[in-house]
CSV table of C-alpha atoms in Angstrom, one decimal:
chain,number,residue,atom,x,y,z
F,1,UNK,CA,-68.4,-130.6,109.8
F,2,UNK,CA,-66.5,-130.9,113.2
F,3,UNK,CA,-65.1,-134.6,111.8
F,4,UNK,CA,-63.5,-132.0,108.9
F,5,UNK,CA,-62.6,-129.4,110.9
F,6,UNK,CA,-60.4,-131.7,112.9
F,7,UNK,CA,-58.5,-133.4,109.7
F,8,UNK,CA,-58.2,-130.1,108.5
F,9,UNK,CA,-56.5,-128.4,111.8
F,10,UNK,CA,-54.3,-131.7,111.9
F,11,UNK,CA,-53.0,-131.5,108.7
F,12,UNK,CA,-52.3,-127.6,109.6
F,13,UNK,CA,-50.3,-128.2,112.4
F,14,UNK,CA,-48.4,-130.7,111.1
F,15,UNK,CA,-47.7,-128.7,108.7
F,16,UNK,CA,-46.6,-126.0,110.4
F,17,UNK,CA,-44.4,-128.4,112.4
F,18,UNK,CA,-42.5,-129.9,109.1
F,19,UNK,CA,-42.3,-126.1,108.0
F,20,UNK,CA,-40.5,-125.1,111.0
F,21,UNK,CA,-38.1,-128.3,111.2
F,22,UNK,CA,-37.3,-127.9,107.7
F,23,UNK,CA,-37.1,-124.5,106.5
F,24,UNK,CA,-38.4,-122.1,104.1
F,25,UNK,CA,-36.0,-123.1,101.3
F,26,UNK,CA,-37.1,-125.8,98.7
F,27,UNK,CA,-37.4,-126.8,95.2
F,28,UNK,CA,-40.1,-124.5,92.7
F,29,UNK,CA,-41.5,-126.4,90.1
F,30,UNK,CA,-40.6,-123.3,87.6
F,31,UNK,CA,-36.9,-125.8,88.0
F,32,UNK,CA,-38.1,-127.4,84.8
F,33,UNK,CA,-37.8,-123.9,82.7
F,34,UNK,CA,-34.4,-124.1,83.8
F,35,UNK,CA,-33.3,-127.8,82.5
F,36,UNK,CA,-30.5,-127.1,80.2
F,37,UNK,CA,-32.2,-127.7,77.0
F,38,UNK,CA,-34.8,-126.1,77.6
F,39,UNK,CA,-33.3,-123.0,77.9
F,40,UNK,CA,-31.3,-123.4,75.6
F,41,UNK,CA,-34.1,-124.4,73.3
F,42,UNK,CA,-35.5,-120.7,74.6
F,43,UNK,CA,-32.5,-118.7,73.4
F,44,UNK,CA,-31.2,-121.0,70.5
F,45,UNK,CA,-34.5,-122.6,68.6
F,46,UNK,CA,-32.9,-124.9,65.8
F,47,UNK,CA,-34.3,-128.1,65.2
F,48,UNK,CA,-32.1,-130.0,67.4
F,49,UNK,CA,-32.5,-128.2,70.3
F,50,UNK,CA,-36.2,-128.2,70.3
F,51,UNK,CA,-35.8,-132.0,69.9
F,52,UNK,CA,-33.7,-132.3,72.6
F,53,UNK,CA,-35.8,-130.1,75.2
F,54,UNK,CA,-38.6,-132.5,74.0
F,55,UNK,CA,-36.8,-135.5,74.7
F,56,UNK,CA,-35.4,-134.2,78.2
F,57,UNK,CA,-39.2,-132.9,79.5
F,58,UNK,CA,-40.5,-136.9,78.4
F,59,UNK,CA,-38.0,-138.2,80.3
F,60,UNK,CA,-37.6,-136.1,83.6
F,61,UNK,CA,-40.6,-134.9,83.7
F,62,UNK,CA,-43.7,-137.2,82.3
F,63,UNK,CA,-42.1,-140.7,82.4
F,64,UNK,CA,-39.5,-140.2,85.7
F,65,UNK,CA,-40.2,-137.3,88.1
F,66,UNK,CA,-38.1,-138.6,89.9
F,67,UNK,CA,-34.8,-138.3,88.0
F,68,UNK,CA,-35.2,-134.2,88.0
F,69,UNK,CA,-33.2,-133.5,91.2
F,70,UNK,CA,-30.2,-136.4,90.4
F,71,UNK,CA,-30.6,-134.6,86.9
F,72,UNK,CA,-29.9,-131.3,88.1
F,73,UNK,CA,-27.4,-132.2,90.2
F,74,UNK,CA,-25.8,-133.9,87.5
F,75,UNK,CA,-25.3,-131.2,85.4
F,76,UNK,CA,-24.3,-129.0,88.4
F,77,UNK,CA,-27.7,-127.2,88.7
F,78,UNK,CA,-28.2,-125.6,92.4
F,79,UNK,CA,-32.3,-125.6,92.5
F,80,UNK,CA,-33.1,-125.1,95.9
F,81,UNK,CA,-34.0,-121.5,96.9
F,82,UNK,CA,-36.5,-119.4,99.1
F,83,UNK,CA,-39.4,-117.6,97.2
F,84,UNK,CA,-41.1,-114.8,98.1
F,85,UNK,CA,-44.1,-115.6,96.5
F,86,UNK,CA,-44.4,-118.7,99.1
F,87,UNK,CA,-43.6,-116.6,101.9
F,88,UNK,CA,-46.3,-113.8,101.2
F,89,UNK,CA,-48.2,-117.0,101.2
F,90,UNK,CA,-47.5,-117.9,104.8
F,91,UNK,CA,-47.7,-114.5,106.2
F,92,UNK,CA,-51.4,-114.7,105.1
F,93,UNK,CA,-52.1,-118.3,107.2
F,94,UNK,CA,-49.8,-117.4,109.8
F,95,UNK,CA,-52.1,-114.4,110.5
F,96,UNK,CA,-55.5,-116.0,109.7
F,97,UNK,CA,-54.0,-118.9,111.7
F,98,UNK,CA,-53.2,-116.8,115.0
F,99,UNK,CA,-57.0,-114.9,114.7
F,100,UNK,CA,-58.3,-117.9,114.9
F,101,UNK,CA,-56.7,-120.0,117.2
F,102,UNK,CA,-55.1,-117.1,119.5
F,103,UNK,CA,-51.7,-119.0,120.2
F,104,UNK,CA,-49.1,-116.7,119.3
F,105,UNK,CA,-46.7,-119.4,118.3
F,106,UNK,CA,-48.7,-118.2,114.7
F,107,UNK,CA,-47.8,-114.8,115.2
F,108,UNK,CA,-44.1,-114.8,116.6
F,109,UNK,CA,-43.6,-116.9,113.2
F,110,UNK,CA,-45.6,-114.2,111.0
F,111,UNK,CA,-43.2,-111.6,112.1
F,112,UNK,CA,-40.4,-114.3,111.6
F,113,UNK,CA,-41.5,-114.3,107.7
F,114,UNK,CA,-42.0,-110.1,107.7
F,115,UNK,CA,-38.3,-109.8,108.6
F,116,UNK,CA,-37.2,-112.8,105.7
F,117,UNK,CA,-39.8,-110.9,103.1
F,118,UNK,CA,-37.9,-107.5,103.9
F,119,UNK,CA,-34.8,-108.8,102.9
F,120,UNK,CA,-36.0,-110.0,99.6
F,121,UNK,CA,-37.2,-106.7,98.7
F,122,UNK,CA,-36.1,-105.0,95.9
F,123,UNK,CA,-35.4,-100.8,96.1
F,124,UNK,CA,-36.6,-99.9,92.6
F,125,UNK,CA,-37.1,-96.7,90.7
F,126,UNK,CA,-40.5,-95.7,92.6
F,127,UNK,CA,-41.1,-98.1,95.3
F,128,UNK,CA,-40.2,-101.8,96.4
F,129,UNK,CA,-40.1,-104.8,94.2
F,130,UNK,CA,-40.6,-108.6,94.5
F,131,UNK,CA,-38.3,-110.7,92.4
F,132,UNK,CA,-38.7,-114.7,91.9
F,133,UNK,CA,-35.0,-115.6,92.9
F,134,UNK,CA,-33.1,-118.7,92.0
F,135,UNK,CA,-29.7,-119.8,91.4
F,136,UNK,CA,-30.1,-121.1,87.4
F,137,UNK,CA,-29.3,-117.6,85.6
F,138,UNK,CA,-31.1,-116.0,83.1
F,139,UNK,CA,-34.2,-117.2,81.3
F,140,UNK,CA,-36.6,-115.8,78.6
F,141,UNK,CA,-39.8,-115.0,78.8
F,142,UNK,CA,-41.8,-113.7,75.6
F,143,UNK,CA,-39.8,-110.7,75.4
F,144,UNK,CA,-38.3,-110.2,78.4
F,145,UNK,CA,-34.8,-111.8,79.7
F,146,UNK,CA,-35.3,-112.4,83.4
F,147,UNK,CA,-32.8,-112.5,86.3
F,148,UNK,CA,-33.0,-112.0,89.8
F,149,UNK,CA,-32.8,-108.7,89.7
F,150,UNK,CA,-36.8,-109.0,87.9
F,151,UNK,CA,-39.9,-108.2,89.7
F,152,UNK,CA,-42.9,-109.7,88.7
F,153,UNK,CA,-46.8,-109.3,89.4
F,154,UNK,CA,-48.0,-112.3,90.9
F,155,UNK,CA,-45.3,-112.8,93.6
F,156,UNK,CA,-45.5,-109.2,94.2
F,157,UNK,CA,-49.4,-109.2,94.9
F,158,UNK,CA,-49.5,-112.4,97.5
F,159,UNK,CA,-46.7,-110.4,99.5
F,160,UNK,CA,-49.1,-107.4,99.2
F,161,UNK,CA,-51.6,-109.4,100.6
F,162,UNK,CA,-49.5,-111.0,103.2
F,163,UNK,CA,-48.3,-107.8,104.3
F,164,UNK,CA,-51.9,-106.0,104.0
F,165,UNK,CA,-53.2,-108.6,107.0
F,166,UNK,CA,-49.9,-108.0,108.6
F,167,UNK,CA,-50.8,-104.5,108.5
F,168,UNK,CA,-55.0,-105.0,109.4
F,169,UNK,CA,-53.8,-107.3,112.4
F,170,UNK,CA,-51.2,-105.0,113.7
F,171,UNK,CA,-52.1,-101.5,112.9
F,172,UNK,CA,-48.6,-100.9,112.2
F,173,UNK,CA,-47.6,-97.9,110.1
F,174,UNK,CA,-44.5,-99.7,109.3
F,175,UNK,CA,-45.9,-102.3,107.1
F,176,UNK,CA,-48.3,-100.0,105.7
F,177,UNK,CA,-45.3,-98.5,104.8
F,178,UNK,CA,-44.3,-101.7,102.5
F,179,UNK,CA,-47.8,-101.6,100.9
F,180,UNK,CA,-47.6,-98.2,99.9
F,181,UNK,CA,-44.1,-98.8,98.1
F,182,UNK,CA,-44.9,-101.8,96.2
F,183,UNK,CA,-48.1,-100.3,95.0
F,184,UNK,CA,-45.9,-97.5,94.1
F,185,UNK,CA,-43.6,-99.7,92.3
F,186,UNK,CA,-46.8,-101.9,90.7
F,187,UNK,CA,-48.0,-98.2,89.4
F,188,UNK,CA,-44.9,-96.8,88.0
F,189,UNK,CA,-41.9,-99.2,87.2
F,190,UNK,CA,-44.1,-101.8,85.0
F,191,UNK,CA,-45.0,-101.3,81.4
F,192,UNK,CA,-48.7,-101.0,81.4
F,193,UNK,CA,-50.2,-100.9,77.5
F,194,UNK,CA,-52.8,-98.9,76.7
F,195,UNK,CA,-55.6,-101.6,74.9
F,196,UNK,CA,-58.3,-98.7,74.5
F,197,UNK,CA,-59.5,-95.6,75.8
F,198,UNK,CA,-60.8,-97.2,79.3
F,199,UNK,CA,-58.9,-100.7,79.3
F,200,UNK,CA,-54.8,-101.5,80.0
F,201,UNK,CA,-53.0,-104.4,80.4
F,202,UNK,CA,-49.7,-105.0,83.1
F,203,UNK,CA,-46.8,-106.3,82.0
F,204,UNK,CA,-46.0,-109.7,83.9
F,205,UNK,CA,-42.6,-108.4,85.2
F,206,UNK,CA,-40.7,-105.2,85.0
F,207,UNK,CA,-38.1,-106.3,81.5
F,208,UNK,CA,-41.0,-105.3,79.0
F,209,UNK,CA,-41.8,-108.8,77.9
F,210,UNK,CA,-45.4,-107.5,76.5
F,211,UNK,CA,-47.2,-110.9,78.3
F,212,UNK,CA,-50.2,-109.5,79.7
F,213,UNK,CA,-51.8,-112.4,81.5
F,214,UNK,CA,-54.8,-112.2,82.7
F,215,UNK,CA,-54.5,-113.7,86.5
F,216,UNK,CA,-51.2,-111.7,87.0
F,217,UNK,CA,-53.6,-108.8,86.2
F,218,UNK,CA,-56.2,-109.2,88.5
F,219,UNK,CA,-54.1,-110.0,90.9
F,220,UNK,CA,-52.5,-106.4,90.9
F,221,UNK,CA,-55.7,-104.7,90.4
F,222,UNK,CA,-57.3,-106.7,93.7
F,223,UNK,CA,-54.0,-105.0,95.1
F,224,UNK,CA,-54.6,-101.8,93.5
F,225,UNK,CA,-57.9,-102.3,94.7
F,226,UNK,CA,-57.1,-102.4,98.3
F,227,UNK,CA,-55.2,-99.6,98.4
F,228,UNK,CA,-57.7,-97.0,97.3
F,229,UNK,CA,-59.6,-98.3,99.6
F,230,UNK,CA,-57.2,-97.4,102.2
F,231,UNK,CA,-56.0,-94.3,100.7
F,232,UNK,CA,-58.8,-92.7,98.5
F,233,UNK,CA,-55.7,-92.3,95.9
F,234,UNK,CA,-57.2,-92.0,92.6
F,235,UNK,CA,-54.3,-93.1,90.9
F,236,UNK,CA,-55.0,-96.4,92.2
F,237,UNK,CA,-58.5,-96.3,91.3
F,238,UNK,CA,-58.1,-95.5,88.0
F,239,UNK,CA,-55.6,-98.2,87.0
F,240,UNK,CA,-57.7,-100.5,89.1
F,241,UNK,CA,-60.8,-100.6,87.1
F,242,UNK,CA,-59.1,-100.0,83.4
F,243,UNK,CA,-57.4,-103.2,84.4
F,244,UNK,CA,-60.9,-104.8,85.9
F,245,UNK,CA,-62.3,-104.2,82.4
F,246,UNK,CA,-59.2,-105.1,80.5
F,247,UNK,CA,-59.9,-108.5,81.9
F,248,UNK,CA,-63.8,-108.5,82.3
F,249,UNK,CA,-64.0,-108.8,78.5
F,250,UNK,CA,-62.4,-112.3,79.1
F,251,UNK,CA,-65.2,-113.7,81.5
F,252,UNK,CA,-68.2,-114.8,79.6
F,253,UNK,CA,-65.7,-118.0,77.7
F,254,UNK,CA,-66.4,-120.9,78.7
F,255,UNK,CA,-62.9,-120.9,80.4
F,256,UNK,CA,-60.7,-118.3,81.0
F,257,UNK,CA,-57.1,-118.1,79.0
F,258,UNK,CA,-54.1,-118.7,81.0
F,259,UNK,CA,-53.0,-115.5,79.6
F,260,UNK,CA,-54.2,-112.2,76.9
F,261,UNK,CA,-51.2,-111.6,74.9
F,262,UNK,CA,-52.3,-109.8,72.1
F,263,UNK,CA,-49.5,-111.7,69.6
F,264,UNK,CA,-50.7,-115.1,70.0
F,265,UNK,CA,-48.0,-116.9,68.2
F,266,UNK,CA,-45.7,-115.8,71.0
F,267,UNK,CA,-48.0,-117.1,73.8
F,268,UNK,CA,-49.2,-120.8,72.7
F,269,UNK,CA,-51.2,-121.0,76.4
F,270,UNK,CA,-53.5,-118.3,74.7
F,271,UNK,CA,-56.5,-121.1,75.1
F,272,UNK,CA,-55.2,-123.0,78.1
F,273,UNK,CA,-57.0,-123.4,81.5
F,274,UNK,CA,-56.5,-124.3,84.6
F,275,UNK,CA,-57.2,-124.6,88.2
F,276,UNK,CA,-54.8,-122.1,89.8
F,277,UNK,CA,-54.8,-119.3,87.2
F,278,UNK,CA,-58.6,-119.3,86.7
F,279,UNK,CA,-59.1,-119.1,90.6
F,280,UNK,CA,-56.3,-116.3,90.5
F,281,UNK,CA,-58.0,-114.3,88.1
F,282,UNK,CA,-61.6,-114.9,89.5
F,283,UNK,CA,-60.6,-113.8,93.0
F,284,UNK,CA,-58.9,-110.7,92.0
F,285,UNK,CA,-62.0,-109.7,89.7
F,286,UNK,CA,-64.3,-110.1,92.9
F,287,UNK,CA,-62.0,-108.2,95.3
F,288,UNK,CA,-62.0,-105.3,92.7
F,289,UNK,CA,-65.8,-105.5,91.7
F,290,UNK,CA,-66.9,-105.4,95.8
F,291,UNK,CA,-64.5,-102.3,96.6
F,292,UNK,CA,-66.2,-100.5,93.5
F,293,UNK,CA,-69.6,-102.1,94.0
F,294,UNK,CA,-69.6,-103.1,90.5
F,295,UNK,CA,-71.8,-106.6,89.4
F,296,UNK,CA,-70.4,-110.0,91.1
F,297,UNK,CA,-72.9,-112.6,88.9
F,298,UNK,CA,-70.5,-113.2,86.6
F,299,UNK,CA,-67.4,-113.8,88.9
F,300,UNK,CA,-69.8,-116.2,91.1
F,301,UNK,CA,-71.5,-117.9,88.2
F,302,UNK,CA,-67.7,-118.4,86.9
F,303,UNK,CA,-66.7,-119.6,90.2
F,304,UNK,CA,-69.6,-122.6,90.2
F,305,UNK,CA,-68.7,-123.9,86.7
F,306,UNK,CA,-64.7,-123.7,88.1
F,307,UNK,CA,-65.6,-126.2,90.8
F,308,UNK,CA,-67.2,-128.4,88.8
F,309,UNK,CA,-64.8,-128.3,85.3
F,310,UNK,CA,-61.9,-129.2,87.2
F,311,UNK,CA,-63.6,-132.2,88.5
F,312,UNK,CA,-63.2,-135.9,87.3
F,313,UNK,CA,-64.3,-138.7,89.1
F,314,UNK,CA,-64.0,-137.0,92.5
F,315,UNK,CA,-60.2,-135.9,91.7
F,316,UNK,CA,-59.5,-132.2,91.3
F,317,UNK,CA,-57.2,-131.8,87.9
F,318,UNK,CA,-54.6,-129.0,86.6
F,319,UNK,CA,-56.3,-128.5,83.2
F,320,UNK,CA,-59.5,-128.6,81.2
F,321,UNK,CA,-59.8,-130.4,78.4
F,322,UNK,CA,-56.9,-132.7,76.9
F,323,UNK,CA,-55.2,-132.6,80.5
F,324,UNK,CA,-57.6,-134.5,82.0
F,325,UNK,CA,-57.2,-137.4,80.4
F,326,UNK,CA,-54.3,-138.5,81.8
F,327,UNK,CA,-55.8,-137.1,85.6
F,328,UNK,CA,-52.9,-135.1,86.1
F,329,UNK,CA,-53.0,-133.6,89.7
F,330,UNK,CA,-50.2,-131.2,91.7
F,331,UNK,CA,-50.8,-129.7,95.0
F,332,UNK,CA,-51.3,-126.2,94.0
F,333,UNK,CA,-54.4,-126.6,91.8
F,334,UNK,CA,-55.9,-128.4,94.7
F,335,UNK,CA,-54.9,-125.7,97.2
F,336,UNK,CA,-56.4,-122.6,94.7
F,337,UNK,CA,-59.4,-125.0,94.1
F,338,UNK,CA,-59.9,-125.4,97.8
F,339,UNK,CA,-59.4,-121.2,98.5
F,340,UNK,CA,-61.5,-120.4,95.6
F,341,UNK,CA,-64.6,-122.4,97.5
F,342,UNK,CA,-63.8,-121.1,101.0
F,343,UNK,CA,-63.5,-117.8,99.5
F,344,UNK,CA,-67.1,-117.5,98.0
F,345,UNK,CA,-68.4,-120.1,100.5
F,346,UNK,CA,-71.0,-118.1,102.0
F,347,UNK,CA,-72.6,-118.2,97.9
F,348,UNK,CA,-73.5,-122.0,98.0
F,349,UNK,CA,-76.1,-123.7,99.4
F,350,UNK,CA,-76.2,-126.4,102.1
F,351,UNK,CA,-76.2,-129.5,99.5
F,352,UNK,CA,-73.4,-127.6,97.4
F,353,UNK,CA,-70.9,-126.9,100.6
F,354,UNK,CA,-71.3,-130.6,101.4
F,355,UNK,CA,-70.4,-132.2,98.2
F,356,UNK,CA,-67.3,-130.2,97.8
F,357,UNK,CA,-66.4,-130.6,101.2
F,358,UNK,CA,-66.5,-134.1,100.0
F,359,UNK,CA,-64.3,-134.0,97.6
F,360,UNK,CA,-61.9,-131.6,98.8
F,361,UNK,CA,-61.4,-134.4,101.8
F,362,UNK,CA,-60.8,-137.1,99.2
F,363,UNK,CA,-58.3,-135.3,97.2
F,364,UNK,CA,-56.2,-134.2,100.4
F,365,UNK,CA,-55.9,-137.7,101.5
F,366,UNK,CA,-53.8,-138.3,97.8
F,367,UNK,CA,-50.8,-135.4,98.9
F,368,UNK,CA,-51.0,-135.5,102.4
F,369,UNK,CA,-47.8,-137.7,104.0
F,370,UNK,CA,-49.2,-138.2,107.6
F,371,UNK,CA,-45.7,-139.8,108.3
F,372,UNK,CA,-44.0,-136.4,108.2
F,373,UNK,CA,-46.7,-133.7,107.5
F,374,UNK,CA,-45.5,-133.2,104.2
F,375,UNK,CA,-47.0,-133.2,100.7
F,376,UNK,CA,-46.2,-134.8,97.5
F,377,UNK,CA,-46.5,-131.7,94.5
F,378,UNK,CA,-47.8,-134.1,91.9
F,379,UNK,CA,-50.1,-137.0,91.0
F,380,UNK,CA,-49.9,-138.2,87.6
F,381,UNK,CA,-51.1,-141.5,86.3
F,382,UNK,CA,-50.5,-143.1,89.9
F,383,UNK,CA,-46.7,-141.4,90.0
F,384,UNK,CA,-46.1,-139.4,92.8
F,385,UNK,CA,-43.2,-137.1,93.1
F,386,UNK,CA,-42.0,-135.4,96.1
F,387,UNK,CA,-40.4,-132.6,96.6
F,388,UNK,CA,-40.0,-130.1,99.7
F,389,UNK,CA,-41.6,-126.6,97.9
F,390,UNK,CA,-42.6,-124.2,100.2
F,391,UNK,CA,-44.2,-122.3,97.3
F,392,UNK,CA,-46.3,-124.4,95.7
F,393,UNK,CA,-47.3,-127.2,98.3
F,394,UNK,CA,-47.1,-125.9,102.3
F,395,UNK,CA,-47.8,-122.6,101.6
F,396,UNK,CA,-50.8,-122.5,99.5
F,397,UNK,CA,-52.1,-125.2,100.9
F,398,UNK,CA,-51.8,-124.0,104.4
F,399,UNK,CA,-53.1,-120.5,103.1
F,400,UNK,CA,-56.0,-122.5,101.8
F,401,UNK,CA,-56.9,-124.6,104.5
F,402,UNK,CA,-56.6,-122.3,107.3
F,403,UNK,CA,-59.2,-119.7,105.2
F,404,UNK,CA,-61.6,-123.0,104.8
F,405,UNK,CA,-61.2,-123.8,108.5
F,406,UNK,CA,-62.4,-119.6,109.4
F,407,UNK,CA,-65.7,-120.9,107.0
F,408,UNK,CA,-66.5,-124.2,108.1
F,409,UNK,CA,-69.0,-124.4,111.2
């Protein structure tokens, strides 16, 4: 255990180092939405331009990674940006972080992320939004036409969360403040569909795109969650647990759908799975069910078979199924795969916390760059591609590693 402990507060340093040197701006791997024929493929869908977005994703994407950012530049595409999403992120490891090592260089950087998160908040209607900002213009989403004036559920929820240890660290009314107004904002500017008498479903942003997936649910419901159990509001509550058993409904499959839009020819990942969305969804359906006392066997048994699906030959895969055939690896599955066991870690046994610790080791080892203390985002078929994303690499996996780190004895 202390051999692991060490690699693991290396690799977090380091990390934080590289962060530091090099900024909070970087490339999102949401870039290839925003390839030109793909979106045009999104908003014009004749033949040829469905060909065409085909023929650009084989060749930028599966056969030569590589060529995206040349690509883009090519065709005058600015992708670099800073993402909220990633920086709620940080504000959660930055904290854990400084708790557990008490050197304030942790904290001093926290409050350094607070200020850049307040800046990215959106004054809506009936509280504060988080929007996904980038520099590529509009896009569609089922139907919903996104820009950067958007606000969406998932980002918004890990900048809750970032902000609520903020907040728990501090004791600062201030950021409490924050929480209040996105819940606010979670409450009252999203469409939220009535399914039945006791069940409702979020929208996935604030433009009405009737998406309703799953992990962006229980994400805002762990949120909601957390704020009735700071306020007693029953408002909160309420929403809280129609949500928990919009999605509860969904946990007895043998995996979890990436998403539960109703209209299924507009949502073709109806039946996908994968690492990041199911550990989403799982850890926002235990945060709800333990502030409500409501039945955690499920979630738990769910959380076992999640470990060991997205497991083949010792390398922790995206998707179930079809995708792991061609072992297709990114640095964000691994990171969720890696919170989702130090999360529930206190449920396995001895034998059980060794053999993942095992395997989360060997799969670190494939993104880590020791040279520079940053990580490749994918592993496909032997191709690596690099790219600096604070979202989706540093800060998840830093989130990750430092909660694993507060576990391991």
């Amino acid at each position: 255990m202390i051999n692991i402990k060490n690699k693991i507060m290396k690799i977090l340093d380091s990390n934080f180092k590289y962060i530091i040197k090099y900024g909070y701006e970087g490339y999102d791997p949401r870039l290839y939405y925003y390839l030109p024929f793909n979106k045009l493929a999104k908003f014009k869908p004749t033949f040829t331009n469905k060909v065409l977005r085909k023929l650009e994703k084989l060749v930028v994407k599966d056969l030569f990674p590589n060529l995206l950012i040349p690509y883009m530049k090519m065709c005058k595409i600015d992708a670099k940006t800073t993402i909220p999403y990633g920086l709620g992120q940080f504000l959660q490891a930055y904290i854990r972080l400084n708790e557990l090592t008490k050197d304030n260089k942790y904290f001093d950087e926290a409050i350094n992320v607070s200020d850049m998160l307040e800046k990215f908040l959106i004054k809506t209607e009936y509280g504060l939004g988080i929007p996904n900002p980038n520099n590529m213009g509009n896009t569609k989403f089922i139907d919903g036409v996104m820009d950067n004036s958007t606000i969406y559920l998932p980002g918004g929820s890990e900048v809750f969360f970032g902000y609520y240890k903020l907040y728990k660290h501090t004791n600062d009314k201030k950021y409490f403040h924050i929480l209040n107004n996105i819940a606010e904002s979670f409450i009252n500017d999203f469409q939220i569909k009535q399914i039945a008498k006791d069940k409702v479903a979020f929208d996935y942003s604030n433009k009405k795109d009737n998406s309703h997936v799953l992990n962006a649910n229980a994400l805002v419901a762990s949120a909601l969650s957390i704020m009735y159990s700071e306020t007693k509001n029953e408002n909160y509550k309420d929403i809280a647990l129609k949500t928990y058993n919009y999605i509860d409904n969904y946990l007895s499959y043998d995996s979890i759908p990436y998403a539960g839009t109703e209209d299924k020819m507009k949502n073709k990942s109806w039946n996908s799975c994968d690492t990041y969305h199911t550990g989403f969804t799982l850890r926002g359906m235990h945060t709800i069910a333990k502030i409500f006392n409501k039945d955690t066997d499920q979630v738990i048994l769910n959380v076992k078979k999640m470990l060991d699906d997205f497991v083949i030959k010792e390398k922790i895969v995206v998707l179930k199924g079809k995708g792991q055939q061609g072992l297709s690896q990114d640095i964000h599955a691994v990171a969720e795969y890696i919170y989702i066991f130090a999360l529930f870690y206190e449920y396995f046994d001895a034998l059980e916390q060794k053999k993942y610790l095992e395997i989360i080791s060997k799969n670190l080892d494939i993104f880590y760059q020791k040279k520079d203390g940053s990580y490749y985002y994918t592993v496909n078929k032997n191709k690596k591609f690099f790219l600096h994303m604070p979202r989706w690499s540093h800060a998840p996996m830093m989130n990750a590693l430092s909660l694993l780190y507060s576990k391991i004895g």
